[in-house]
Amino acid sequence: MNRLIIVSNRLPFALDSAGEDLWTVTPAFGGLVSAVEPVLRERGGTWIGWPGTAGEIPQGPLAEATRDAGYNVVPVALSETERNEFYYGYSNEVIWPLFHDLQNFCNFEPAYWHAYKQVNERYADAIIRSARSDDFIWVHDYHLMYVAQALRERSTSQNLSALTFFLHIPFPPSDIFSKLPQQRRLLRALLQFDLLGFQTRRDVRNLLQCVRRVMPEAKVVSRAETHVIRFEKRKIHVGHFPIGIDFDSFENGARCEAVAQRSQQLRATFPDCQLMLGSDRLDYSKGIPERLRAFRNALERYPELRGRVVLIQIVVPSRVEIPRYHEFKDRIDRLVGDINGRFSTSMWIPVQYHFRGLDREDLLAHYRACDIAFITPLKDGMNLVAKEYCACRIDQYGTLILSQFAGAAEQLKPDALLVNPYDIEQMADTIVKAFRMSPAECTARMKRMRRMVRKENVFWWVDSFLAAGSRLARTVPRRRRNL
Ligand code: GDG
């Protein structure tokens, strides 16, 4: 197996200055880290990324943070301006909202694109410095879509094998993508990779549609699930690789004594109630206000739920420096206040709201304790929380209410209760359906979902992606492998 080089915007931890020469190291939360970290830990390799602090990177704390990682870490430094324009700007004010079909949230500031290219070039430099010719280079996510182009522009002598890319977020339909001022430049940059991986068939379809429309000189050849784009005398392979989780680690974690105790404690806090769980990073794509409105609607229309259901909503702080995220948090706070103000009794508070990340034990205890997972993103690449919930249901019990616009719906749709997150009344009706579901039906559905999540786990995801990449590295002719 060739050495694996993972390239992502963020490293799996964040360094924060806590005063003069004092640094704190905190693990990064998020789907990419949850998926990639166990793989690199198992296989070894190198992770290239930004440790989350603007300016110079403190070497001592970095060495401390990475000592027991089990893989090499190559940090990439960003200045404050680059952080603002590349990370907060182009990545999170242009690509993130646009690719989640929320074009009204976009800020198409022209300076952002230049910063995006510049920072992607920095990552390309780090790859050139760290990689050997037979390394498997795997670039991740929407922050780094220009890296292959930067590599091809910069390096003439490097003999790297195939360049591969995986997009963790959705790829938008062509009419939405066409709003992007740099649509052609970005697609051309993506076509400099040799393998493009997406979460779902829908994303692949969208990408191919955009290529056909924006790049008429590219030729798309599709045969069943195999898609090849011929462009500038190269072949770019395109496929869907639904990301999974480390099933065994969640299942074993859920079995451990501390988690069992914490889960019992949670249940005892809310006697005679069904517990419903929402857990998300603070993000407008996750549909948190819509979920709260649906719960409020259910409490209004179905009095049988009052005193009988509690929604535990965990919101993990994320990108809080962006003003839109502040406003968004205020909206959630107000909705929670409104629901609790209207419906609470001396014995029952309908929404338990935590604005903080839980430690892993506590998170697993919540998965284990809650009868219903209520996961309703407006759009989501995959949504790992849905899969983690299933893995932790060692009692084979529990109902998953899932947005039809989460990538996970493609795999879990026969057994999850699918909802349209924009349809408040339908979501409210589905809460009642979950509440009334018989234990036998609930178990039958959960068993099937667990089978799927166990089989198509994160190692299966990596193996299928690496296998596709390796097949292609063998077929990329030597001279074309000169970047
Ligand atoms: C992106 C895409 C895609 C959540 N709360 C806590 C906590 N988490 C962990 C979960 C899960 C991860 O964060 C969230 O993953 P998601 O997949 O739900 O969402 P994104 O962060 O937006 O991830 C997404 C993913 O990439 C992978 O490709 O599925 O669509 O947007 O693993 O467990 N972890 C801890 N405490 C918490 O309170 N420890």
Short mmCIF file of C-alpha atoms and ligand atoms in Angstrom, two decimals:
data_model
loop_
_atom_site.label_atom_id
_atom_site.label_comp_id
_atom_site.label_asym_id
_atom_site.label_seq_id
_atom_site.Cartn_x
_atom_site.Cartn_y
_atom_site.Cartn_z
CA MET A 1 0.00 0.00 0.00
CA ASN A 2 1.41 3.41 -0.97
CA ARG A 3 1.88 6.03 1.71
CA LEU A 4 -1.31 8.01 2.26
CA ILE A 5 -1.18 11.81 2.21
CA ILE A 6 -4.35 13.46 3.40
CA VAL A 7 -4.73 17.14 2.57
CA SER A 8 -7.56 19.08 4.19
CA ASN A 9 -8.11 22.65 5.21
CA ARG A 10 -8.06 21.90 8.95
CA LEU A 11 -5.96 19.52 10.97
CA PRO A 12 -7.85 17.31 13.44
CA PHE A 13 -7.09 19.68 16.30
CA ALA A 14 -7.06 23.42 16.86
CA LEU A 15 -4.32 25.48 18.49
CA ASP A 16 -5.59 28.54 20.33
CA SER A 17 -3.56 31.26 21.95
CA ALA A 18 -4.39 31.56 25.64
CA GLY A 19 -2.10 34.52 26.37
CA GLU A 20 1.61 35.07 26.07
CA ASP A 21 3.32 31.80 25.06
CA LEU A 22 0.35 29.83 26.34
CA TRP A 23 -1.51 27.59 23.90
CA THR A 24 -4.48 25.29 24.21
CA VAL A 25 -5.00 22.28 21.97
CA THR A 26 -8.59 21.19 21.37
CA PRO A 27 -9.78 18.34 19.17
CA ALA A 28 -11.69 19.58 16.12
CA PHE A 29 -15.31 18.41 15.82
CA GLY A 30 -16.81 17.73 12.46
CA GLY A 31 -17.58 15.09 9.92
CA LEU A 32 -14.32 15.12 8.00
CA VAL A 33 -12.22 14.66 11.13
CA SER A 34 -14.53 11.96 12.51
CA ALA A 35 -14.13 9.97 9.30
CA VAL A 36 -10.50 10.48 8.33
CA GLU A 37 -8.78 10.45 11.72
CA PRO A 38 -9.43 6.73 12.51
CA VAL A 39 -8.22 5.76 9.05
CA LEU A 40 -4.94 7.64 9.30
CA ARG A 41 -4.47 6.42 12.84
CA GLU A 42 -4.79 2.83 11.60
CA ARG A 43 -2.73 3.10 8.41
CA GLY A 44 -0.28 5.85 9.25
CA GLY A 45 0.70 8.50 6.68
CA THR A 46 0.76 12.28 6.60
CA TRP A 47 -1.91 14.89 7.25
CA ILE A 48 -1.36 18.32 5.69
CA GLY A 49 -3.60 21.09 7.03
CA TRP A 50 -4.05 24.32 8.95
CA PRO A 51 -4.08 24.19 12.76
CA GLY A 52 -6.74 26.90 12.97
CA THR A 53 -4.63 29.76 14.28
CA ALA A 54 -3.80 32.82 12.15
CA GLY A 55 -0.16 33.84 11.82
CA GLU A 56 2.93 31.91 12.75
CA ILE A 57 2.51 28.36 14.01
CA PRO A 58 4.07 27.75 17.45
CA GLN A 59 6.35 24.74 17.01
CA GLY A 60 6.42 23.55 20.64
CA PRO A 61 2.65 23.25 21.10
CA LEU A 62 2.34 21.73 17.63
CA ALA A 63 4.89 19.02 18.45
CA GLU A 64 3.08 18.39 21.74
CA ALA A 65 -0.31 18.12 20.00
CA THR A 66 0.92 15.64 17.39
CA ARG A 67 3.30 13.49 19.46
CA ASP A 68 0.94 10.53 19.85
CA ALA A 69 -1.02 10.97 16.63
CA GLY A 70 0.40 7.90 14.88
CA TYR A 71 0.94 9.84 11.65
CA ASN A 72 3.00 12.84 10.48
CA VAL A 73 1.49 16.28 10.57
CA VAL A 74 2.53 19.01 8.14
CA PRO A 75 1.06 22.37 9.14
CA VAL A 76 0.12 25.07 6.66
CA ALA A 77 0.17 28.65 8.01
CA LEU A 78 -2.47 31.25 7.10
CA SER A 79 -2.25 34.97 7.78
CA GLU A 80 -5.21 36.76 9.33
CA THR A 81 -6.23 38.24 5.97
CA GLU A 82 -5.99 34.84 4.32
CA ARG A 83 -8.08 33.30 7.08
CA ASN A 84 -10.71 35.99 6.58
CA GLU A 85 -10.80 35.93 2.79
CA PHE A 86 -10.05 32.29 2.00
CA TYR A 87 -11.63 30.48 4.95
CA TYR A 88 -14.42 32.73 6.16
CA GLY A 89 -14.72 34.39 2.75
CA TYR A 90 -14.65 32.18 -0.34
CA SER A 91 -14.98 28.85 1.43
CA ASN A 92 -17.70 29.73 3.91
CA GLU A 93 -19.48 32.74 2.40
CA VAL A 94 -19.49 31.53 -1.20
CA ILE A 95 -18.99 27.80 -1.68
CA TRP A 96 -20.61 26.49 1.51
CA PRO A 97 -23.97 28.30 1.10
CA LEU A 98 -24.06 27.88 -2.69
CA PHE A 99 -23.34 24.15 -2.56
CA HIS A 100 -26.10 23.77 0.07
CA ASP A 101 -28.56 25.45 -2.34
CA LEU A 102 -28.70 28.59 -0.14
CA GLN A 103 -27.57 31.13 -2.72
CA ASN A 104 -29.18 34.05 -0.87
CA PHE A 105 -26.58 33.57 1.86
CA CYS A 106 -23.66 34.04 -0.56
CA ASN A 107 -21.33 37.01 -0.59
CA PHE A 108 -19.64 36.96 -4.01
CA GLU A 109 -16.86 39.39 -3.04
CA PRO A 110 -14.27 39.25 -5.88
CA ALA A 111 -11.25 39.49 -3.54
CA TYR A 112 -12.24 36.18 -1.95
CA TRP A 113 -11.49 34.22 -5.13
CA HIS A 114 -7.94 35.57 -5.32
CA ALA A 115 -7.30 34.61 -1.72
CA TYR A 116 -8.78 31.16 -2.39
CA LYS A 117 -6.36 30.54 -5.26
CA GLN A 118 -3.41 31.91 -3.29
CA VAL A 119 -4.06 29.70 -0.27
CA ASN A 120 -4.66 26.63 -2.45
CA GLU A 121 -1.23 27.31 -3.96
CA ARG A 122 0.22 27.26 -0.44
CA TYR A 123 -1.25 23.79 0.10
CA ALA A 124 0.15 22.69 -3.26
CA ASP A 125 3.60 23.84 -2.10
CA ALA A 126 3.23 21.83 1.09
CA ILE A 127 2.35 18.74 -0.98
CA ILE A 128 5.37 19.22 -3.23
CA ARG A 129 7.60 19.51 -0.15
CA SER A 130 6.17 16.45 1.60
CA ALA A 131 5.17 13.93 -1.07
CA ARG A 132 7.16 11.20 -2.76
CA SER A 133 6.35 9.99 -6.24
CA ASP A 134 4.47 6.87 -5.15
CA ASP A 135 2.39 8.52 -2.42
CA PHE A 136 -1.38 8.42 -2.67
CA ILE A 137 -2.49 12.05 -2.53
CA TRP A 138 -6.01 12.53 -1.33
CA VAL A 139 -7.28 16.11 -1.15
CA HIS A 140 -10.46 16.74 0.83
CA ASP A 141 -13.33 19.09 0.56
CA TYR A 142 -14.55 22.38 -0.77
CA HIS A 143 -11.77 24.58 0.60
CA LEU A 144 -9.18 22.93 -1.66
CA MET A 145 -10.78 22.49 -5.07
CA TYR A 146 -7.97 24.48 -6.76
CA VAL A 147 -5.06 22.41 -5.40
CA ALA A 148 -4.59 20.10 -8.42
CA GLN A 149 -4.57 23.05 -10.78
CA ALA A 150 -2.01 24.82 -8.58
CA LEU A 151 0.13 21.66 -8.57
CA ARG A 152 0.02 21.34 -12.33
CA GLU A 153 0.85 25.01 -12.79
CA ARG A 154 3.75 24.97 -10.36
CA SER A 155 5.51 21.72 -10.69
CA THR A 156 7.19 20.48 -13.84
CA SER A 157 9.45 17.77 -12.53
CA GLN A 158 7.53 16.14 -9.69
CA ASN A 159 6.45 12.66 -10.50
CA LEU A 160 3.41 12.28 -8.31
CA SER A 161 0.95 9.47 -8.88
CA ALA A 162 -2.77 10.13 -9.39
CA LEU A 163 -4.26 13.18 -7.70
CA THR A 164 -7.55 12.42 -6.02
CA PHE A 165 -10.27 14.55 -4.44
CA PHE A 166 -13.32 13.90 -2.29
CA LEU A 167 -16.09 16.43 -1.72
CA HIS A 168 -17.74 16.04 1.69
CA ILE A 169 -20.54 18.50 0.98
CA PRO A 170 -23.16 18.23 -1.77
CA PHE A 171 -22.48 19.34 -5.34
CA PRO A 172 -25.29 21.69 -6.43
CA PRO A 173 -27.56 21.37 -9.44
CA SER A 174 -26.51 23.23 -12.55
CA ASP A 175 -28.95 26.18 -12.25
CA ILE A 176 -27.59 26.96 -8.78
CA PHE A 177 -23.93 26.39 -9.70
CA SER A 178 -24.36 28.81 -12.61
CA LYS A 179 -24.69 31.69 -10.09
CA LEU A 180 -21.01 31.28 -9.22
CA PRO A 181 -18.96 34.01 -10.94
CA GLN A 182 -15.98 31.64 -11.21
CA GLN A 183 -18.00 28.63 -12.37
CA ARG A 184 -15.79 27.87 -15.35
CA ARG A 185 -12.50 28.46 -13.56
CA LEU A 186 -13.57 26.27 -10.66
CA LEU A 187 -14.76 23.41 -12.85
CA ARG A 188 -11.56 23.57 -14.87
CA ALA A 189 -9.59 23.39 -11.61
CA LEU A 190 -11.58 20.35 -10.48
CA LEU A 191 -10.88 18.64 -13.78
CA GLN A 192 -7.15 18.78 -13.00
CA PHE A 193 -7.67 15.94 -10.49
CA ASP A 194 -7.60 12.37 -11.82
CA LEU A 195 -10.36 11.06 -9.56
CA LEU A 196 -13.31 13.06 -8.22
CA GLY A 197 -15.32 11.42 -5.45
CA PHE A 198 -18.73 12.54 -4.21
CA GLN A 199 -21.08 11.38 -1.48
CA THR A 200 -24.10 10.42 -3.58
CA ARG A 201 -25.28 9.63 -7.08
CA ARG A 202 -27.19 12.91 -7.03
CA ASP A 203 -23.93 14.85 -6.55
CA VAL A 204 -22.27 12.99 -9.41
CA ARG A 205 -25.25 13.72 -11.64
CA ASN A 206 -25.08 17.41 -10.76
CA LEU A 207 -21.33 17.65 -11.44
CA LEU A 208 -21.67 15.95 -14.82
CA GLN A 209 -24.56 18.21 -15.75
CA CYS A 210 -22.47 21.28 -14.89
CA VAL A 211 -19.51 19.99 -16.91
CA ARG A 212 -21.75 19.37 -19.93
CA ARG A 213 -23.19 22.87 -19.71
CA VAL A 214 -20.14 24.94 -18.76
CA MET A 215 -17.32 23.03 -20.48
CA PRO A 216 -18.61 21.94 -23.89
CA GLU A 217 -15.05 21.00 -24.89
CA ALA A 218 -15.06 18.24 -22.24
CA LYS A 219 -16.58 14.89 -23.20
CA VAL A 220 -18.54 12.93 -20.61
CA VAL A 221 -18.72 9.17 -21.10
CA SER A 222 -21.06 7.32 -18.70
CA ARG A 223 -21.58 3.58 -18.52
CA ALA A 224 -23.81 2.43 -15.64
CA GLU A 225 -22.07 3.72 -12.47
CA THR A 226 -18.77 4.50 -14.24
CA HIS A 227 -18.21 8.02 -15.46
CA VAL A 228 -15.18 9.37 -17.27
CA ILE A 229 -14.62 12.93 -18.44
CA ARG A 230 -12.15 13.45 -21.26
CA PHE A 231 -10.59 16.88 -20.99
CA GLU A 232 -7.31 18.40 -22.23
CA LYS A 233 -6.05 14.95 -23.29
CA ARG A 234 -6.62 13.54 -19.83
CA LYS A 235 -9.21 11.21 -18.33
CA ILE A 236 -10.93 12.22 -15.10
CA HIS A 237 -12.81 9.48 -13.29
CA VAL A 238 -15.91 10.41 -11.33
CA GLY A 239 -17.73 8.28 -8.76
CA HIS A 240 -19.87 8.27 -5.66
CA PHE A 241 -18.37 6.97 -2.41
CA PRO A 242 -20.82 7.40 0.50
CA ILE A 243 -18.77 8.09 3.60
CA GLY A 244 -19.27 5.83 6.62
CA ILE A 245 -18.31 5.74 10.28
CA ASP A 246 -16.04 3.58 12.42
CA PHE A 247 -19.00 1.37 13.38
CA ASP A 248 -17.16 -0.90 15.82
CA SER A 249 -15.70 1.96 17.74
CA PHE A 250 -19.15 3.54 18.20
CA GLU A 251 -20.78 0.23 19.05
CA ASN A 252 -18.08 -0.75 21.53
CA GLY A 253 -18.07 2.75 22.98
CA ALA A 254 -21.83 2.56 23.50
CA ARG A 255 -21.42 -0.76 25.37
CA CYS A 256 -18.95 0.55 27.92
CA GLU A 257 -19.99 0.92 31.55
CA ALA A 258 -19.53 4.68 31.83
CA VAL A 259 -21.75 5.28 28.78
CA ALA A 260 -24.38 2.85 30.08
CA GLN A 261 -24.49 4.65 33.41
CA ARG A 262 -24.67 8.09 31.87
CA SER A 263 -27.41 6.92 29.53
CA GLN A 264 -29.46 5.52 32.43
CA GLN A 265 -28.97 8.76 34.29
CA LEU A 266 -30.33 10.69 31.31
CA ARG A 267 -33.37 8.46 31.08
CA ALA A 268 -34.02 8.77 34.79
CA THR A 269 -33.98 12.57 34.48
CA PHE A 270 -36.99 12.43 32.16
CA PRO A 271 -39.22 9.63 33.51
CA ASP A 272 -42.16 8.52 31.32
CA CYS A 273 -40.89 10.58 28.38
CA GLN A 274 -39.66 9.58 24.97
CA LEU A 275 -36.39 11.37 24.27
CA MET A 276 -35.73 12.89 20.88
CA LEU A 277 -32.21 13.99 19.91
CA GLY A 278 -30.87 16.66 17.57
CA SER A 279 -27.08 17.17 17.42
CA ASP A 280 -25.44 19.51 14.96
CA ARG A 281 -22.69 22.03 14.46
CA LEU A 282 -24.09 25.56 14.58
CA ASP A 283 -24.91 25.94 10.91
CA TYR A 284 -27.85 27.27 8.91
CA SER A 285 -27.68 24.24 6.59
CA LYS A 286 -28.58 21.89 9.46
CA GLY A 287 -32.22 23.02 9.66
CA ILE A 288 -32.28 23.62 13.43
CA PRO A 289 -34.92 26.41 13.46
CA GLU A 290 -37.15 24.41 11.11
CA ARG A 291 -36.81 21.40 13.46
CA LEU A 292 -37.77 23.50 16.48
CA ARG A 293 -40.74 24.92 14.62
CA ALA A 294 -41.84 21.40 13.73
CA PHE A 295 -41.60 20.35 17.37
CA ARG A 296 -43.62 23.41 18.40
CA ASN A 297 -46.19 22.60 15.73
CA ALA A 298 -46.41 19.00 16.97
CA LEU A 299 -46.96 20.17 20.55
CA GLU A 300 -49.69 22.56 19.37
CA ARG A 301 -51.53 20.00 17.22
CA TYR A 302 -50.99 16.81 19.21
CA PRO A 303 -51.61 17.41 22.93
CA GLU A 304 -50.79 13.73 23.63
CA LEU A 305 -47.11 14.67 23.20
CA ARG A 306 -47.15 17.25 26.00
CA GLY A 307 -45.37 15.94 29.06
CA ARG A 308 -44.45 12.80 27.07
CA VAL A 309 -41.67 13.91 24.69
CA VAL A 310 -38.47 15.89 25.32
CA LEU A 311 -36.30 17.25 22.53
CA ILE A 312 -32.61 17.33 23.50
CA GLN A 313 -30.93 19.71 21.08
CA ILE A 314 -27.13 19.90 21.12
CA VAL A 315 -25.60 22.71 19.12
CA VAL A 316 -21.82 22.64 18.79
CA PRO A 317 -20.37 26.16 18.39
CA SER A 318 -18.84 26.56 14.92
CA ARG A 319 -17.61 29.51 12.79
CA VAL A 320 -18.91 31.83 15.50
CA GLU A 321 -16.70 34.63 14.16
CA ILE A 322 -19.02 34.99 11.14
CA PRO A 323 -21.84 37.52 11.95
CA ARG A 324 -24.47 35.42 10.16
CA TYR A 325 -23.78 32.58 12.59
CA HIS A 326 -24.41 34.95 15.54
CA GLU A 327 -27.79 35.96 14.16
CA PHE A 328 -28.55 32.34 13.53
CA LYS A 329 -27.78 31.41 17.12
CA ASP A 330 -30.06 34.22 18.36
CA ARG A 331 -32.86 32.75 16.26
CA ILE A 332 -32.39 29.32 17.81
CA ASP A 333 -32.23 30.82 21.34
CA ARG A 334 -35.50 32.69 20.76
CA LEU A 335 -37.31 29.62 19.42
CA VAL A 336 -36.18 27.48 22.35
CA GLY A 337 -37.31 30.23 24.75
CA ASP A 338 -40.66 30.48 23.01
CA ILE A 339 -41.35 26.71 23.12
CA ASN A 340 -40.25 26.32 26.73
CA GLY A 341 -42.10 29.48 27.76
CA ARG A 342 -45.34 28.30 26.18
CA PHE A 343 -45.42 24.63 27.05
CA SER A 344 -43.30 23.95 30.17
CA THR A 345 -45.00 22.74 33.34
CA SER A 346 -43.54 22.33 36.80
CA MET A 347 -42.82 18.69 35.86
CA TRP A 348 -41.68 18.96 32.25
CA ILE A 349 -39.53 21.21 30.04
CA PRO A 350 -39.98 20.35 26.34
CA VAL A 351 -36.57 21.43 24.96
CA GLN A 352 -33.26 20.66 26.66
CA TYR A 353 -30.80 22.89 24.84
CA HIS A 354 -27.00 22.64 25.07
CA PHE A 355 -24.86 25.16 23.22
CA ARG A 356 -21.55 23.30 23.53
CA GLY A 357 -19.83 20.18 22.29
CA LEU A 358 -20.22 17.09 24.45
CA ASP A 359 -17.30 14.81 25.19
CA ARG A 360 -17.44 11.52 23.32
CA GLU A 361 -18.75 9.51 26.26
CA ASP A 362 -21.59 11.91 26.81
CA LEU A 363 -22.43 12.03 23.10
CA LEU A 364 -22.61 8.23 22.94
CA ALA A 365 -24.77 8.17 26.08
CA HIS A 366 -27.18 10.56 24.34
CA TYR A 367 -27.31 8.33 21.26
CA ARG A 368 -27.98 5.35 23.52
CA ALA A 369 -30.60 7.05 25.63
CA CYS A 370 -32.73 8.76 22.99
CA ASP A 371 -35.68 6.91 21.44
CA ILE A 372 -35.77 9.09 18.36
CA ALA A 373 -33.03 10.88 16.40
CA PHE A 374 -34.46 13.95 14.68
CA ILE A 375 -32.01 14.92 11.92
CA THR A 376 -33.36 17.42 9.46
CA PRO A 377 -30.67 19.31 7.52
CA LEU A 378 -31.89 21.53 4.67
CA LYS A 379 -29.10 19.86 2.70
CA ASP A 380 -26.14 17.76 3.86
CA GLY A 381 -23.35 15.92 2.08
CA MET A 382 -23.96 12.79 4.17
CA ASN A 383 -24.67 13.44 7.90
CA LEU A 384 -22.67 11.14 10.10
CA VAL A 385 -24.77 11.78 13.21
CA ALA A 386 -27.54 9.67 11.63
CA LYS A 387 -25.13 6.74 11.18
CA GLU A 388 -23.53 7.15 14.61
CA TYR A 389 -26.99 7.04 16.19
CA CYS A 390 -27.69 3.68 14.53
CA ALA A 391 -24.29 2.26 15.54
CA CYS A 392 -24.91 3.16 19.19
CA ARG A 393 -28.36 1.51 19.32
CA ILE A 394 -26.99 -1.72 20.73
CA ASP A 395 -30.52 -2.54 21.96
CA GLN A 396 -31.60 -2.54 18.24
CA TYR A 397 -34.26 -0.02 19.15
CA GLY A 398 -34.76 3.63 18.13
CA THR A 399 -36.31 5.58 15.27
CA LEU A 400 -34.49 7.81 12.83
CA ILE A 401 -36.32 10.80 11.38
CA LEU A 402 -34.10 11.99 8.52
CA SER A 403 -34.18 14.78 5.98
CA GLN A 404 -34.64 13.59 2.42
CA PHE A 405 -31.89 16.09 1.50
CA ALA A 406 -29.19 14.45 3.63
CA GLY A 407 -26.82 12.23 1.63
CA ALA A 408 -27.48 9.50 4.19
CA ALA A 409 -31.09 9.27 2.96
CA GLU A 410 -29.88 7.51 -0.22
CA GLN A 411 -28.66 4.57 1.90
CA LEU A 412 -31.12 4.64 4.81
CA LYS A 413 -34.35 5.55 3.04
CA PRO A 414 -36.23 2.31 3.32
CA ASP A 415 -36.06 2.34 7.11
CA ALA A 416 -35.59 5.92 8.24
CA LEU A 417 -38.69 8.14 8.31
CA LEU A 418 -37.84 10.63 5.58
CA VAL A 419 -39.05 14.22 5.81
CA ASN A 420 -38.88 17.41 3.80
CA PRO A 421 -37.22 19.83 6.26
CA TYR A 422 -39.09 22.76 4.71
CA ASP A 423 -42.46 21.12 5.45
CA ILE A 424 -43.12 21.93 9.11
CA GLU A 425 -46.45 20.10 9.33
CA GLN A 426 -45.13 16.95 7.70
CA MET A 427 -42.22 16.92 10.17
CA ALA A 428 -44.66 17.40 13.06
CA ASP A 429 -46.78 14.49 11.79
CA THR A 430 -43.65 12.37 11.54
CA ILE A 431 -42.74 13.08 15.17
CA VAL A 432 -46.11 11.62 16.13
CA LYS A 433 -45.61 8.66 13.83
CA ALA A 434 -42.26 7.94 15.52
CA PHE A 435 -43.81 8.46 18.96
CA ARG A 436 -46.57 5.94 18.22
CA MET A 437 -44.44 3.38 16.35
CA SER A 438 -44.71 -0.14 17.73
CA PRO A 439 -41.57 -1.58 19.32
CA ALA A 440 -41.57 -4.43 16.78
CA GLU A 441 -41.56 -2.11 13.77
CA CYS A 442 -39.02 0.15 15.39
CA THR A 443 -36.65 -2.78 16.00
CA ALA A 444 -37.08 -4.24 12.53
CA ARG A 445 -36.18 -0.91 10.94
CA MET A 446 -33.25 -0.28 13.26
CA LYS A 447 -31.79 -3.76 12.65
CA ARG A 448 -31.73 -3.16 8.90
CA MET A 449 -30.20 0.31 9.27
CA ARG A 450 -27.50 -1.03 11.58
CA ARG A 451 -26.64 -3.77 9.08
CA MET A 452 -26.14 -1.17 6.37
CA VAL A 453 -24.12 1.22 8.54
CA ARG A 454 -21.94 -1.65 9.80
CA LYS A 455 -21.25 -2.93 6.27
CA GLU A 456 -20.64 0.38 4.51
CA ASN A 457 -18.40 1.75 7.26
CA VAL A 458 -15.55 4.23 7.08
CA PHE A 459 -12.95 1.56 6.23
CA TRP A 460 -15.15 0.30 3.40
CA TRP A 461 -15.37 3.93 2.20
CA VAL A 462 -11.60 4.42 2.28
CA ASP A 463 -10.92 1.05 0.66
CA SER A 464 -13.31 1.72 -2.18
CA PHE A 465 -11.90 5.19 -2.77
CA LEU A 466 -8.27 4.02 -2.58
CA ALA A 467 -9.02 1.06 -4.84
CA ALA A 468 -10.51 3.40 -7.46
CA GLY A 469 -7.51 5.71 -7.10
CA SER A 470 -4.95 2.91 -7.30
CA ARG A 471 -6.54 1.37 -10.40
CA LEU A 472 -6.27 4.72 -12.01
CA ALA A 473 -2.70 5.44 -10.84
CA ARG A 474 -1.73 2.30 -12.72
CA THR A 475 -3.50 3.48 -15.85
CA VAL A 476 -2.24 7.09 -15.84
CA PRO A 477 0.66 6.88 -18.34
CA ARG A 478 4.03 7.77 -16.86
CA ARG A 479 4.54 10.86 -19.00
CA ARG A 480 1.14 12.20 -17.95
CA ARG A 481 2.06 11.70 -14.36
CA ASN A 482 4.60 14.48 -14.76
CA LEU A 483 2.84 17.44 -13.27
C1 GDG B 1 -19.24 17.40 6.76
C2 GDG B 1 -20.48 17.44 5.86
C3 GDG B 1 -20.57 14.95 5.96
C4 GDG B 1 -21.35 16.48 16.74
N1 GDG B 1 -21.64 16.95 17.97
C5 GDG B 1 -20.65 16.53 18.79
C6 GDG B 1 -19.74 15.80 18.03
N2 GDG B 1 -20.19 15.79 16.79
C7 GDG B 1 -19.55 15.07 15.69
C8 GDG B 1 -20.46 13.96 15.27
C9 GDG B 1 -20.10 13.75 13.81
C10 GDG B 1 -19.60 15.12 13.38
O1 GDG B 1 -19.37 15.90 14.56
C11 GDG B 1 -20.60 15.86 12.53
O2 GDG B 1 -20.63 15.26 11.27
P1 GDG B 1 -21.75 15.54 10.18
O3 GDG B 1 -21.57 14.56 9.09
O4 GDG B 1 -23.07 15.43 10.83
O5 GDG B 1 -21.57 17.04 9.70
P2 GDG B 1 -20.39 18.08 9.24
O6 GDG B 1 -19.51 18.43 10.38
O7 GDG B 1 -21.11 19.22 8.61
O8 GDG B 1 -19.51 17.29 8.16
C12 GDG B 1 -21.37 16.24 6.15
C13 GDG B 1 -19.27 15.00 6.72
O9 GDG B 1 -18.52 16.18 6.42
C14 GDG B 1 -18.40 13.79 6.41
O10 GDG B 1 -18.17 13.66 5.05
O11 GDG B 1 -21.34 13.88 6.47
O12 GDG B 1 -22.48 16.24 5.29
O13 GDG B 1 -21.20 18.66 6.05
O14 GDG B 1 -19.08 12.81 13.68
O15 GDG B 1 -20.21 12.85 16.09
N3 GDG B 1 -18.67 15.21 18.55
C15 GDG B 1 -18.48 15.35 19.89
N4 GDG B 1 -19.30 16.10 20.68
C16 GDG B 1 -20.39 16.69 20.17
O16 GDG B 1 -21.14 17.35 20.89
N5 GDG B 1 -17.42 14.75 20.46
#
